[in-house]
mmCIF file of C-alpha atoms and ligand atoms in Angstrom:
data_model
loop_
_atom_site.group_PDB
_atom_site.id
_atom_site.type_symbol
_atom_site.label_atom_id
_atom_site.label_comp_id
_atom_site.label_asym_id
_atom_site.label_seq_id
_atom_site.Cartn_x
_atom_site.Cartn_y
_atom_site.Cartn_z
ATOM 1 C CA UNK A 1285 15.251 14.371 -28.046
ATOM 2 C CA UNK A 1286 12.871 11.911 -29.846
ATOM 3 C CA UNK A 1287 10.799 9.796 -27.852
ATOM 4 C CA UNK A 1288 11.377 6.582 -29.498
ATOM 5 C CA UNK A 1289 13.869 4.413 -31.089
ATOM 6 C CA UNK A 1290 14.296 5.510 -34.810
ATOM 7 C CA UNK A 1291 12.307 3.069 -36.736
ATOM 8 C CA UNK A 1292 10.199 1.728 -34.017
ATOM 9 C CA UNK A 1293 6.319 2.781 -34.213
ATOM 10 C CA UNK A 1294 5.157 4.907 -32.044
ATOM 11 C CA UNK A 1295 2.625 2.885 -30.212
ATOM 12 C CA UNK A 1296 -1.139 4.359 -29.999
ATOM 13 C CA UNK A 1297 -2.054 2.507 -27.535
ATOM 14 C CA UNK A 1298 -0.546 4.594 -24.414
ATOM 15 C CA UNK A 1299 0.399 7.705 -23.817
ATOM 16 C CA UNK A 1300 2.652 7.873 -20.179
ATOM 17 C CA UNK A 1301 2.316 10.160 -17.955
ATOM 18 C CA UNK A 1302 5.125 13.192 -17.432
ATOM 19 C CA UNK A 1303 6.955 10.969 -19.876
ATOM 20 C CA UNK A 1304 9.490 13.986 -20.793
ATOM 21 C CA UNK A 1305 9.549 14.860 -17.449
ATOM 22 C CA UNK A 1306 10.426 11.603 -16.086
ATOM 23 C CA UNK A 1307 13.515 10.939 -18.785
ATOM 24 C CA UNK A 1308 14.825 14.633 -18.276
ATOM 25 C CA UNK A 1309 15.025 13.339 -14.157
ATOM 26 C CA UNK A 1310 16.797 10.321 -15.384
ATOM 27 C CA UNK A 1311 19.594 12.453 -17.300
ATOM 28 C CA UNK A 1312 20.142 9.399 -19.284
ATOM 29 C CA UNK A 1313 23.818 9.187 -20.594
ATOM 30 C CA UNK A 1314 24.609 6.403 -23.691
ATOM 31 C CA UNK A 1315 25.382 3.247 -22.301
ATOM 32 C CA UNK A 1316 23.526 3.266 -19.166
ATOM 33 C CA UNK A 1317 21.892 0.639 -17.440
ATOM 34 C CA UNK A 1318 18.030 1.806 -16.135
ATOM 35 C CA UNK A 1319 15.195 -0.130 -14.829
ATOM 36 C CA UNK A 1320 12.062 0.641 -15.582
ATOM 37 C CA UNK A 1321 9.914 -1.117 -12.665
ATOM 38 C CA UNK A 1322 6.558 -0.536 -13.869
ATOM 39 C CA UNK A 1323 6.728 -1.847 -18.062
ATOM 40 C CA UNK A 1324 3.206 -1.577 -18.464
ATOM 41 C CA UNK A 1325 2.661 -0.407 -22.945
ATOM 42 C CA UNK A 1326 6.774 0.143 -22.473
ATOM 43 C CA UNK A 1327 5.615 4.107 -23.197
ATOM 44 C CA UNK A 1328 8.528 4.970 -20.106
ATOM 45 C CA UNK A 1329 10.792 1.936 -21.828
ATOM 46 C CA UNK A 1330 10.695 3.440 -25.180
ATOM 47 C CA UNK A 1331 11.700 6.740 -24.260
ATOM 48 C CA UNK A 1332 14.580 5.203 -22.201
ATOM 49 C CA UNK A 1333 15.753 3.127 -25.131
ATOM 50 C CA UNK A 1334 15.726 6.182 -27.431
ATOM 51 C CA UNK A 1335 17.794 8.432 -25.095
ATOM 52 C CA UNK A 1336 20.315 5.243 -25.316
ATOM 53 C CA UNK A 1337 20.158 3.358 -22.405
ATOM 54 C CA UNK A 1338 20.086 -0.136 -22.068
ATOM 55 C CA UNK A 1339 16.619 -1.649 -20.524
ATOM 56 C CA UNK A 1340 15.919 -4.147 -17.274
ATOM 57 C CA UNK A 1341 11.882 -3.809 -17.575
ATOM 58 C CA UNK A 1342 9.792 -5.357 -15.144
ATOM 59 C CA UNK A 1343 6.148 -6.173 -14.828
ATOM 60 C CA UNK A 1344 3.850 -8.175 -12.677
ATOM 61 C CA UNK A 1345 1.239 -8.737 -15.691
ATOM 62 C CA UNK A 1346 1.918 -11.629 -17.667
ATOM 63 C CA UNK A 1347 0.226 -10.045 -20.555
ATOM 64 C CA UNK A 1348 2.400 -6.870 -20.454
ATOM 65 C CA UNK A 1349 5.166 -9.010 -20.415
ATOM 66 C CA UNK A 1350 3.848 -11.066 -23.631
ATOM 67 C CA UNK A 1351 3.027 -7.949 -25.292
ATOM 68 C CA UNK A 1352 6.439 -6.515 -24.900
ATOM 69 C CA UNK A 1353 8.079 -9.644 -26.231
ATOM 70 C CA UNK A 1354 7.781 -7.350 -30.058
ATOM 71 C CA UNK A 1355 9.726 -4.850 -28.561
ATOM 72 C CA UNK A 1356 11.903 -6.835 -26.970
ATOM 73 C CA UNK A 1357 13.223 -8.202 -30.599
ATOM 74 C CA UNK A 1358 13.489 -4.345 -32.210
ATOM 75 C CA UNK A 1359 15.413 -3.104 -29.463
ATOM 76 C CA UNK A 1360 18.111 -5.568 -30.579
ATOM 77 C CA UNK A 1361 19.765 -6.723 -27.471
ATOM 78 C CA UNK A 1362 19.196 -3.853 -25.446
ATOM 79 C CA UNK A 1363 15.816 -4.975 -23.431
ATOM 80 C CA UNK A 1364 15.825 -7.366 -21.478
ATOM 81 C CA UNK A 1365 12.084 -8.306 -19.888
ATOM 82 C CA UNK A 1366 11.289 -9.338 -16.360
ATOM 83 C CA UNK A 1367 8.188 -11.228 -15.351
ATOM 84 C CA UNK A 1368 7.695 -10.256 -11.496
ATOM 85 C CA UNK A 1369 7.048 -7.764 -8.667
ATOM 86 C CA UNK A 1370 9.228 -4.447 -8.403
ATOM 87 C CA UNK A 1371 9.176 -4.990 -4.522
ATOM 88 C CA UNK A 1372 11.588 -7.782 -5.559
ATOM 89 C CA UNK A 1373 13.345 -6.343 -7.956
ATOM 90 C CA UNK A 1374 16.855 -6.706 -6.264
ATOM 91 C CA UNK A 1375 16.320 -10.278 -6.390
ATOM 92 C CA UNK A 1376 14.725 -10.206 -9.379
ATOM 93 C CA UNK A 1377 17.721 -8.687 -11.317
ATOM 94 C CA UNK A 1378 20.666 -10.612 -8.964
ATOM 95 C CA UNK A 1379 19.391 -13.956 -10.990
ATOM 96 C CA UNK A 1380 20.190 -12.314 -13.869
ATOM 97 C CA UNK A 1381 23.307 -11.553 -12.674
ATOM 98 C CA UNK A 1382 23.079 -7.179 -12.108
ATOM 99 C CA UNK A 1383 24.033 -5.605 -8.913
ATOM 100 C CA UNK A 1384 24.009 -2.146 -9.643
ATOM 101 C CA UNK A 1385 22.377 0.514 -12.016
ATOM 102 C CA UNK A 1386 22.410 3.760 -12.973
ATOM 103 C CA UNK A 1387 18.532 4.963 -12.635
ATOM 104 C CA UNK A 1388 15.279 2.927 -11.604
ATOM 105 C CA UNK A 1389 11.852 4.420 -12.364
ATOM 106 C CA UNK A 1390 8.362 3.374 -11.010
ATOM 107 C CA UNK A 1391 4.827 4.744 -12.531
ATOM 108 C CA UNK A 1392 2.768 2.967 -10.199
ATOM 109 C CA UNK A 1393 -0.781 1.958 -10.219
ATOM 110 C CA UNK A 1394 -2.707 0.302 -13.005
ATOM 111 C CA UNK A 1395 -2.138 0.114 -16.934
ATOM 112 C CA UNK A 1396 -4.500 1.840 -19.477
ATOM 113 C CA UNK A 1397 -4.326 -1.683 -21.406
ATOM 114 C CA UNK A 1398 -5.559 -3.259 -18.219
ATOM 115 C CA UNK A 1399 -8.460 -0.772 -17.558
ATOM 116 C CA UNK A 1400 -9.558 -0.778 -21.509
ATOM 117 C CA UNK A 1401 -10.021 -4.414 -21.197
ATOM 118 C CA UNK A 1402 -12.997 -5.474 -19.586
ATOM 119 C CA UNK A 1403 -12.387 -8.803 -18.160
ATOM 120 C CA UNK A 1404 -9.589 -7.638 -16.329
ATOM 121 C CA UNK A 1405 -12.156 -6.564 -13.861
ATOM 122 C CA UNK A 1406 -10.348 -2.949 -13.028
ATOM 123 C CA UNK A 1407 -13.410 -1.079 -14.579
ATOM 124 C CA UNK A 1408 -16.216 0.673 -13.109
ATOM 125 C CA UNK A 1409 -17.265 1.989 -16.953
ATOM 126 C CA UNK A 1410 -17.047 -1.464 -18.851
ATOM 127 C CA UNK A 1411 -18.712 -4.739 -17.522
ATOM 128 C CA UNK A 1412 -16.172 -7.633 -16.483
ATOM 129 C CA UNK A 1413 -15.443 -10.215 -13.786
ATOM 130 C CA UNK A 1414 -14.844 -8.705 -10.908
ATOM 131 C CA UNK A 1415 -11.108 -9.169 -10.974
ATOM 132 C CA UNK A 1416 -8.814 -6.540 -10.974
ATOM 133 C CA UNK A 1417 -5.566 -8.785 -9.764
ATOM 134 C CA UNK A 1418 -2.485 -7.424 -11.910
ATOM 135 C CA UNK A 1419 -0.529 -10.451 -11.664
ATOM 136 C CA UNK A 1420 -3.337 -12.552 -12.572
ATOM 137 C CA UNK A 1421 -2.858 -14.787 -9.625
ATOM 138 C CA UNK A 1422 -4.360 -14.644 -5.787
ATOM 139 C CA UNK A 1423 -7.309 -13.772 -4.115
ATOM 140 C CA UNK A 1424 -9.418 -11.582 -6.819
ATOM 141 C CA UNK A 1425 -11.985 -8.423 -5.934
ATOM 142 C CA UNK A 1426 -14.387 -10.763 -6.126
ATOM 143 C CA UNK A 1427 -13.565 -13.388 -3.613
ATOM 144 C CA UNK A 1428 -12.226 -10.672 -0.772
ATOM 145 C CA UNK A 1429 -15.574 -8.827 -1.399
ATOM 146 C CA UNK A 1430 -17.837 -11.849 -0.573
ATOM 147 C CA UNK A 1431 -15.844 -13.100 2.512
ATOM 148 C CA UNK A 1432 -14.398 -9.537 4.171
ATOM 149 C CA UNK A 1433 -16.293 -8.242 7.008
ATOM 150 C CA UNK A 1434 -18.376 -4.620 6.595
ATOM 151 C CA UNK A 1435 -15.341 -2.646 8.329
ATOM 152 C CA UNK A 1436 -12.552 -4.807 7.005
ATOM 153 C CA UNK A 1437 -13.975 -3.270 3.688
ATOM 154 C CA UNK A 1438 -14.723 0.115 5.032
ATOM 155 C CA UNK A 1439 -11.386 0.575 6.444
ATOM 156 C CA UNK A 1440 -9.891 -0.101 2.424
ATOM 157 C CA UNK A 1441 -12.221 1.944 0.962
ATOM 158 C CA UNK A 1442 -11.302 5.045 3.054
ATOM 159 C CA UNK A 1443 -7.894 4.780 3.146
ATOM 160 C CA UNK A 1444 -6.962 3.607 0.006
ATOM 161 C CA UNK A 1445 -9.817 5.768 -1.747
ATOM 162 C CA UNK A 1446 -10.098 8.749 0.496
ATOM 163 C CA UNK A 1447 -13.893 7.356 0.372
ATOM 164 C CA UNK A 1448 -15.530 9.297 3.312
ATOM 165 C CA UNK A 1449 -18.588 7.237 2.822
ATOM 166 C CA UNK A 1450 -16.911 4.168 3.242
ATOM 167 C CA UNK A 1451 -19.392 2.567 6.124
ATOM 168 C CA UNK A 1452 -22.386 3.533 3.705
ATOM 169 C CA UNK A 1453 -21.062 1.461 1.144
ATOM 170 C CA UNK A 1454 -19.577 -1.370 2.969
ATOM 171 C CA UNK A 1455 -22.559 -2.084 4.448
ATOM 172 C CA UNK A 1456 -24.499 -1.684 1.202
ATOM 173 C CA UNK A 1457 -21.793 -4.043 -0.655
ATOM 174 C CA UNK A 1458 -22.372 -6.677 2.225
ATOM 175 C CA UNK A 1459 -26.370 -6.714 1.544
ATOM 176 C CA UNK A 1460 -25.508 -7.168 -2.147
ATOM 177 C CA UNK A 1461 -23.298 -10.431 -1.409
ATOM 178 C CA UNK A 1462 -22.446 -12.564 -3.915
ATOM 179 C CA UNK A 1463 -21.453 -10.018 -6.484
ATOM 180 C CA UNK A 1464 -19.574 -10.915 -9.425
ATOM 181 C CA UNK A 1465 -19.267 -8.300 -11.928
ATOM 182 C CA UNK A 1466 -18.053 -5.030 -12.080
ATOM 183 C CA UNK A 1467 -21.248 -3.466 -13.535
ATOM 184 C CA UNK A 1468 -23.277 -4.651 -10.304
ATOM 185 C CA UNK A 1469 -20.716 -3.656 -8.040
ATOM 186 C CA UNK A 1470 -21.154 0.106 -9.741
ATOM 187 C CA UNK A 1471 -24.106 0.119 -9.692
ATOM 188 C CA UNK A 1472 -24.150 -1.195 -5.485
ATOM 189 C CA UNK A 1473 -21.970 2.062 -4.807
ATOM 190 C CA UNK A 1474 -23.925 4.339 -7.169
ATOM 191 C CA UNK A 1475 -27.593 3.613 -5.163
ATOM 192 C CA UNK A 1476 -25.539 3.698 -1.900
ATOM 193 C CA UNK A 1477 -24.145 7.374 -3.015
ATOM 194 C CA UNK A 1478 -27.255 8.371 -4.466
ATOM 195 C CA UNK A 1479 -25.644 9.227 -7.473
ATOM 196 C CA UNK A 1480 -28.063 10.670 -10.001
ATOM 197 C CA UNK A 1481 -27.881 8.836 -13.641
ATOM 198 C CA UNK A 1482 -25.865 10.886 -15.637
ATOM 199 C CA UNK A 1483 -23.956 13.136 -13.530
ATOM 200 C CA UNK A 1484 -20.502 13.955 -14.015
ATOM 201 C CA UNK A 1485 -18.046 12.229 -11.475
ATOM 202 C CA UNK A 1486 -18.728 8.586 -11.151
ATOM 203 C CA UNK A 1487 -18.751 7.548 -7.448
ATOM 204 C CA UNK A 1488 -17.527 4.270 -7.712
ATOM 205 C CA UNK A 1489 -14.077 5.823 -8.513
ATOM 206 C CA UNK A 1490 -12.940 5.924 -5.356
ATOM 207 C CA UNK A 1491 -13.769 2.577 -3.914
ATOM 208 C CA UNK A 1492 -12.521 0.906 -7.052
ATOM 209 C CA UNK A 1493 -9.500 2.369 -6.956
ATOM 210 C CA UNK A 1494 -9.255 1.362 -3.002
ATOM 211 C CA UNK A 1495 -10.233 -2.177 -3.853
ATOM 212 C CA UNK A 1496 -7.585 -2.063 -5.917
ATOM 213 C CA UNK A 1497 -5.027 -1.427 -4.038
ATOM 214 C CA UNK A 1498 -5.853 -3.582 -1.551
ATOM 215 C CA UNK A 1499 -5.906 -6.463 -3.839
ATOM 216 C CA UNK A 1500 -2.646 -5.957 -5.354
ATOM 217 C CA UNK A 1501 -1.180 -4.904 -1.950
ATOM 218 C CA UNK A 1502 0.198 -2.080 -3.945
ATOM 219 C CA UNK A 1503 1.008 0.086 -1.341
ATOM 220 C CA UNK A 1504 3.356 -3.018 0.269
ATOM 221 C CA UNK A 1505 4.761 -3.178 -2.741
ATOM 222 C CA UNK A 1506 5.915 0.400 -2.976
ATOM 223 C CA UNK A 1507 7.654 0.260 0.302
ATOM 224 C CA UNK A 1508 9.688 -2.650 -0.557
ATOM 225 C CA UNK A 1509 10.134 -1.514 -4.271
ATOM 226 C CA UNK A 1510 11.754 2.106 -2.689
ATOM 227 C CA UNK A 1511 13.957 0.153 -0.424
ATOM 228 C CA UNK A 1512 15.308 -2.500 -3.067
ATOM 229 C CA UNK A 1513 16.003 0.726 -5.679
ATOM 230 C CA UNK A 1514 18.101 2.066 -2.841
ATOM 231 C CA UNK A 1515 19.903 -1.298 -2.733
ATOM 232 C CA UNK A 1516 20.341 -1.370 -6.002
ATOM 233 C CA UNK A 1517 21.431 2.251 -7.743
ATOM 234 C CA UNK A 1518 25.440 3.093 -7.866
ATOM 235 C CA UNK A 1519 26.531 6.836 -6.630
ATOM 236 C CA UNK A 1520 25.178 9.504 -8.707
ATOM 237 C CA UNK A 1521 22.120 6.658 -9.803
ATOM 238 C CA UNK A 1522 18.814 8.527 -10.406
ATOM 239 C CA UNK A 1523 15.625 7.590 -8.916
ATOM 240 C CA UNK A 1524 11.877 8.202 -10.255
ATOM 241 C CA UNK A 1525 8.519 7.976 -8.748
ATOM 242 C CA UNK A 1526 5.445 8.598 -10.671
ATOM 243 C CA UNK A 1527 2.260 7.713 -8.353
ATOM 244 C CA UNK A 1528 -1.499 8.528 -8.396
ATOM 245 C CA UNK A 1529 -2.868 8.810 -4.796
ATOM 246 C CA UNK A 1530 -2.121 10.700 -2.332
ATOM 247 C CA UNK A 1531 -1.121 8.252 0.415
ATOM 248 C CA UNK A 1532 1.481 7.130 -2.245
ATOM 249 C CA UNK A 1533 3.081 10.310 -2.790
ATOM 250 C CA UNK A 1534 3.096 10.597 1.247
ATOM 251 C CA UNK A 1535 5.275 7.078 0.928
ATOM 252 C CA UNK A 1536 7.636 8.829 -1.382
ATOM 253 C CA UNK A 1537 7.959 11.892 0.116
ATOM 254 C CA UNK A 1538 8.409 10.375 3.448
ATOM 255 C CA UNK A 1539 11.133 7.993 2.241
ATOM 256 C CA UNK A 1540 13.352 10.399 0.601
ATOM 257 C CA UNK A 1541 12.866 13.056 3.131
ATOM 258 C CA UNK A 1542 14.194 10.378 5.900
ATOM 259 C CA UNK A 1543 17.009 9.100 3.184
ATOM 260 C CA UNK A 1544 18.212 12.493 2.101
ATOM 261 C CA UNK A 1545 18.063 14.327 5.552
ATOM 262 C CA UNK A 1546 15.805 16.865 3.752
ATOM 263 C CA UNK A 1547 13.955 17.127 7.220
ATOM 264 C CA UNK A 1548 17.119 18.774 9.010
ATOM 265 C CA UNK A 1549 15.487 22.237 9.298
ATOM 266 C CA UNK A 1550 12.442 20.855 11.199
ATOM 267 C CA UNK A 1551 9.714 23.250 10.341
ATOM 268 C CA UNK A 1552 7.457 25.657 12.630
ATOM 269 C CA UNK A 1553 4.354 23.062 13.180
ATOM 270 C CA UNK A 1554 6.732 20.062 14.232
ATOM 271 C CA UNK A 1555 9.462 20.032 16.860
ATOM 272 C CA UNK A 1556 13.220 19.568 15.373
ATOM 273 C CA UNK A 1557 13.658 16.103 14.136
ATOM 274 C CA UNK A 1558 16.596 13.624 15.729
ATOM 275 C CA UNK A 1559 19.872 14.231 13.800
ATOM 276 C CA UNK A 1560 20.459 11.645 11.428
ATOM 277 C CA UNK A 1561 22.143 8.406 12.897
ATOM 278 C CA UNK A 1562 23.003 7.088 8.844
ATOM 279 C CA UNK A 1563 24.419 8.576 6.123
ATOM 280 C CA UNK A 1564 22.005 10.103 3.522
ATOM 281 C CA UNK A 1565 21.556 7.600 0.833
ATOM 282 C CA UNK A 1566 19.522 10.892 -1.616
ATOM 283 C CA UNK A 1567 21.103 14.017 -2.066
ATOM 284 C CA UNK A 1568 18.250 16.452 -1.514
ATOM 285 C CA UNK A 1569 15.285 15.263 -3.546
ATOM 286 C CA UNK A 1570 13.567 17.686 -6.519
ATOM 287 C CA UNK A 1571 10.452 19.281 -6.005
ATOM 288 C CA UNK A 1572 7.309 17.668 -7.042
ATOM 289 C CA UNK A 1573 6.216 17.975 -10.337
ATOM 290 C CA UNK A 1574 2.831 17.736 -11.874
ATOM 291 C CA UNK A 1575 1.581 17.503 -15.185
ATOM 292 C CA UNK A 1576 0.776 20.928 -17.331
ATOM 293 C CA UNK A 1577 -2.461 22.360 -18.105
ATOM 294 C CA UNK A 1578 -2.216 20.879 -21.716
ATOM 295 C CA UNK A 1579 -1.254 17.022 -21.080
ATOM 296 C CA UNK A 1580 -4.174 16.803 -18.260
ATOM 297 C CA UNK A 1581 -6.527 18.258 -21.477
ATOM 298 C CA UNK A 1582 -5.224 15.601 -23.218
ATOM 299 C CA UNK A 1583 -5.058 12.789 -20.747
ATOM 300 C CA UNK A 1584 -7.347 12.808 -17.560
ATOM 301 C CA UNK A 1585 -5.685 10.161 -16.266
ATOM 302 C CA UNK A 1586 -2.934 12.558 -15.342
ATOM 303 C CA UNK A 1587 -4.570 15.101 -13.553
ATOM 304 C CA UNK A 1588 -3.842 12.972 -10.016
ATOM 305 C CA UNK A 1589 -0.146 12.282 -10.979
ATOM 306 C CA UNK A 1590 2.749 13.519 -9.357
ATOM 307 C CA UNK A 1591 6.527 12.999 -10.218
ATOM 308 C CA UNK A 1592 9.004 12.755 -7.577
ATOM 309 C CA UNK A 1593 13.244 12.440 -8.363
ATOM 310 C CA UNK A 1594 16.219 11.931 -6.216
ATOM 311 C CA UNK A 1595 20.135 11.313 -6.825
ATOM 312 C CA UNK A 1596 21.603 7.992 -4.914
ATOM 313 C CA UNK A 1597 24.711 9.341 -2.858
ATOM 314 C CA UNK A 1598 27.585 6.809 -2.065
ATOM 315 C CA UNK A 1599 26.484 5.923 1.277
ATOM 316 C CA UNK A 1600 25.443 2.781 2.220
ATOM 317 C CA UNK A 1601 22.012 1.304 2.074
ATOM 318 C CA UNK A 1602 20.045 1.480 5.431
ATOM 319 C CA UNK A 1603 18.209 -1.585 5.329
ATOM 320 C CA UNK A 1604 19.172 -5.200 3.727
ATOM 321 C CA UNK A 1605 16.560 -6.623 2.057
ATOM 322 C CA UNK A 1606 14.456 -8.065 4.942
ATOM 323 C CA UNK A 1607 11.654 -5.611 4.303
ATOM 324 C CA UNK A 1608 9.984 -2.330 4.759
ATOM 325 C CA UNK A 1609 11.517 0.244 7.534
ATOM 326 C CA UNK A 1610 9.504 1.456 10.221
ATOM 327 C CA UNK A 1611 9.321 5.057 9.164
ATOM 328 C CA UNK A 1612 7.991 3.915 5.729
ATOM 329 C CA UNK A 1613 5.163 1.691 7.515
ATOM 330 C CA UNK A 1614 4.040 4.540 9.157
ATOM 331 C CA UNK A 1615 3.199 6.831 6.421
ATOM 332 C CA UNK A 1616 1.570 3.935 5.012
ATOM 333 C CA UNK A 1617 -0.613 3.186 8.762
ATOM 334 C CA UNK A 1618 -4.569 3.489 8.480
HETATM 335 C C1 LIG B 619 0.846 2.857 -14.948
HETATM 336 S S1 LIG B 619 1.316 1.372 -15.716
HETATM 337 C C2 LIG B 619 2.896 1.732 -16.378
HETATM 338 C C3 LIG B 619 2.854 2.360 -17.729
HETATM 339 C C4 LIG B 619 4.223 2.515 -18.347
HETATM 340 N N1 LIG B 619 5.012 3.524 -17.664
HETATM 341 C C5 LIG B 619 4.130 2.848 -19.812
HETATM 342 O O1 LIG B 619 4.728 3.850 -20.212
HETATM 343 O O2 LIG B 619 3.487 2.112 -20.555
HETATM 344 C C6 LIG B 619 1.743 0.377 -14.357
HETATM 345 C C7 LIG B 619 2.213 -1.010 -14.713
HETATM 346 O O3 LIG B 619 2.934 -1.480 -13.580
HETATM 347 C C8 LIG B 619 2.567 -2.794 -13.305
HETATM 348 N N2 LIG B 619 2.750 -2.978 -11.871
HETATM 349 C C9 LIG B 619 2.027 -2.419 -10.878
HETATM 350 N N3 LIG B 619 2.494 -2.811 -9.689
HETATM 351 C C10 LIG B 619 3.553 -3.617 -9.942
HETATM 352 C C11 LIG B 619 4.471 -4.329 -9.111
HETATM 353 N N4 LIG B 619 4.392 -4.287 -7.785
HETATM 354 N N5 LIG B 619 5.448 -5.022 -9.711
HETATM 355 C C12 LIG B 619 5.555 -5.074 -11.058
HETATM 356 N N6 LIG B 619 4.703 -4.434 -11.899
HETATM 357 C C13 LIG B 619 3.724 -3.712 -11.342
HETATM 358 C C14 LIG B 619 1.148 -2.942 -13.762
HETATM 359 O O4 LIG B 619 0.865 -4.295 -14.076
HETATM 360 C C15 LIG B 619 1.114 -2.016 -14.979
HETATM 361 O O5 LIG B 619 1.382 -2.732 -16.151
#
């Protein structure tokens, strides 16, 4: 199978992450509709286009939405490109007039094209306003980070960035108030680590990628996103998770255990679960997959991803679309 549409350019710019991996979960057949949640360089799009499928992409950056506008026109009526936030998606694609597809795929997180550019703010390694809001919209890194309170920023940066020196640089990011850049706020984390210049692993890592998340409530928005593709894909529909931390992968793995029964068996550390009162909406999920030795050589960027896959069954969906479930809340609770 190629990876593009014949004739279109492959595009330098991005290379996605378990690409093949993700498009042999899909099982595309000709004449399919898929959404890909998560459009980003259209790297997943692409692929989905060549294998024959027809194309609902979706992106909260307005700029990845522009940018796809090219491909849009060569794909010749079979993309069509949505400006918005996957946790919506159901409604999203209902004013357009779809009910039901046949595989939705999310590679959550942020875009290469958004961390290469350094007034998007998303960069600890290139010198930008201290941004880092996807949609371009809302309260920015910036403004939360002069007005949140030393453990309302702790909290994020250990659980969203497994940061176990969180209090040490809260406190050191409230005596550093106003910051506006993403250099100084670097460099604030770097002294608070005691990170030598030059070594290796760059501390501020972590509590970038926290701020992040919190800014872009992307872990919200994964909840909601999981329950609308549930609304959303016909019997026999394939779902596809790619995420990059590892309290996203819990959310996953949590919501398709619940939805596919997978938990039945119970397992020697935790007593037997409570029989399912709904029908499983997954039959029983894939294992996880991670990227090989080679494409981690070649992009370090996948070295924290994991791919997760499930079939939709016929049974109803267990929640309308009035939000998040408890179950899913929970493996998302600090
Ligand atoms: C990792 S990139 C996707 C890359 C894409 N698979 C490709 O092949 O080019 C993630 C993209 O999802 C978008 N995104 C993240 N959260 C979103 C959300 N809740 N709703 C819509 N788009 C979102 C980001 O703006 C970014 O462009």
């Amino acid at each position: 199978m190629t990876d593009l549409i014949p004739g279109l350019p492959r595009d330098p710019r991005h290379d996605p992450v378990l690409r093949s991996e993700v498009i042999a979960a899909l099982a595309i057949a000709p004449g399919e509709r898929h959404v890909d949640a998560t459009f980003g360089a259209g790297g997943y799009t692409r692929a989905m286009l060549a294998a024959g499928a027809d194309v609902v992409a979706c992106d909260r950056d307005p700029d990845a939405i522009a940018e796809g506008q090219a491909l849009v026109a060569e794909a010749a009526g079979h993309l069509t490109l949505v400006h918005g936030r996957f946790g919506e998606i159901d409604r999203l694609l209902a004013e357009r007039g779809i009910d039901a597809v046949d595989g939705i795929t999310f590679d959550i997180g942020v875009s290469s094209m958004q961390l290469d550019q350094g007034e998007r703010g998303f960069s600890f390694q290139k010198d930008g306003p201290l941004d880092m809001r996807m949609a371009q919209e809302g309260e920015s890194a910036a403004d939360w980070l002069n007005r949140a309170d030393e453990t309302e920023i702790a909290d994020v940066l250990f659980h969203y960035g497994d940061e176990r020196q969180s209090r040490r640089v809260a406190r050191a990011i409230v005596a550093a108030r106003p910051l506006t850049r993403t250099a100084e706020l670097a460099t604030v984390i770097r002294k608070a680590l005691r990170h030598p210049p030059g070594a290796p692993k760059d501390p501020s890592t972590k509590s970038f990628q926290a701020i992040r998340i919190h800014i872009n409530s992307e872990l919200d928005e994964l909840v909601a996103g999981l329950s609308a593709a549930e609304r959303l894909l016909r019997p026999g529909g394939r779902l596809a998770v790619v995420s990059f931390h590892s309290t996203e992968d819990r959310i996953v793995k949590n919501f398709l255990r619940e939805r596919s029964g997978g938990d039945a068996a119970g397992s020697r550390h935790r007593p037997a679960p409570i029989p399912l009162a709904r029908a499983a909406t997954f039959e029983t999920p894939a294992r996880k997959i991670r990227p090989g030795k080679e494409e981690e050589a070649r992009n370090p960027r996948a070295r924290s991803a994991t791919l997760r896959s499930a079939v939709r069954t016929a049974a109803p969906a267990w929640h309308g679309n009035s939000g998040p479930d408890s179950s899913m809340k929970e493996a998302m609770s600090c």
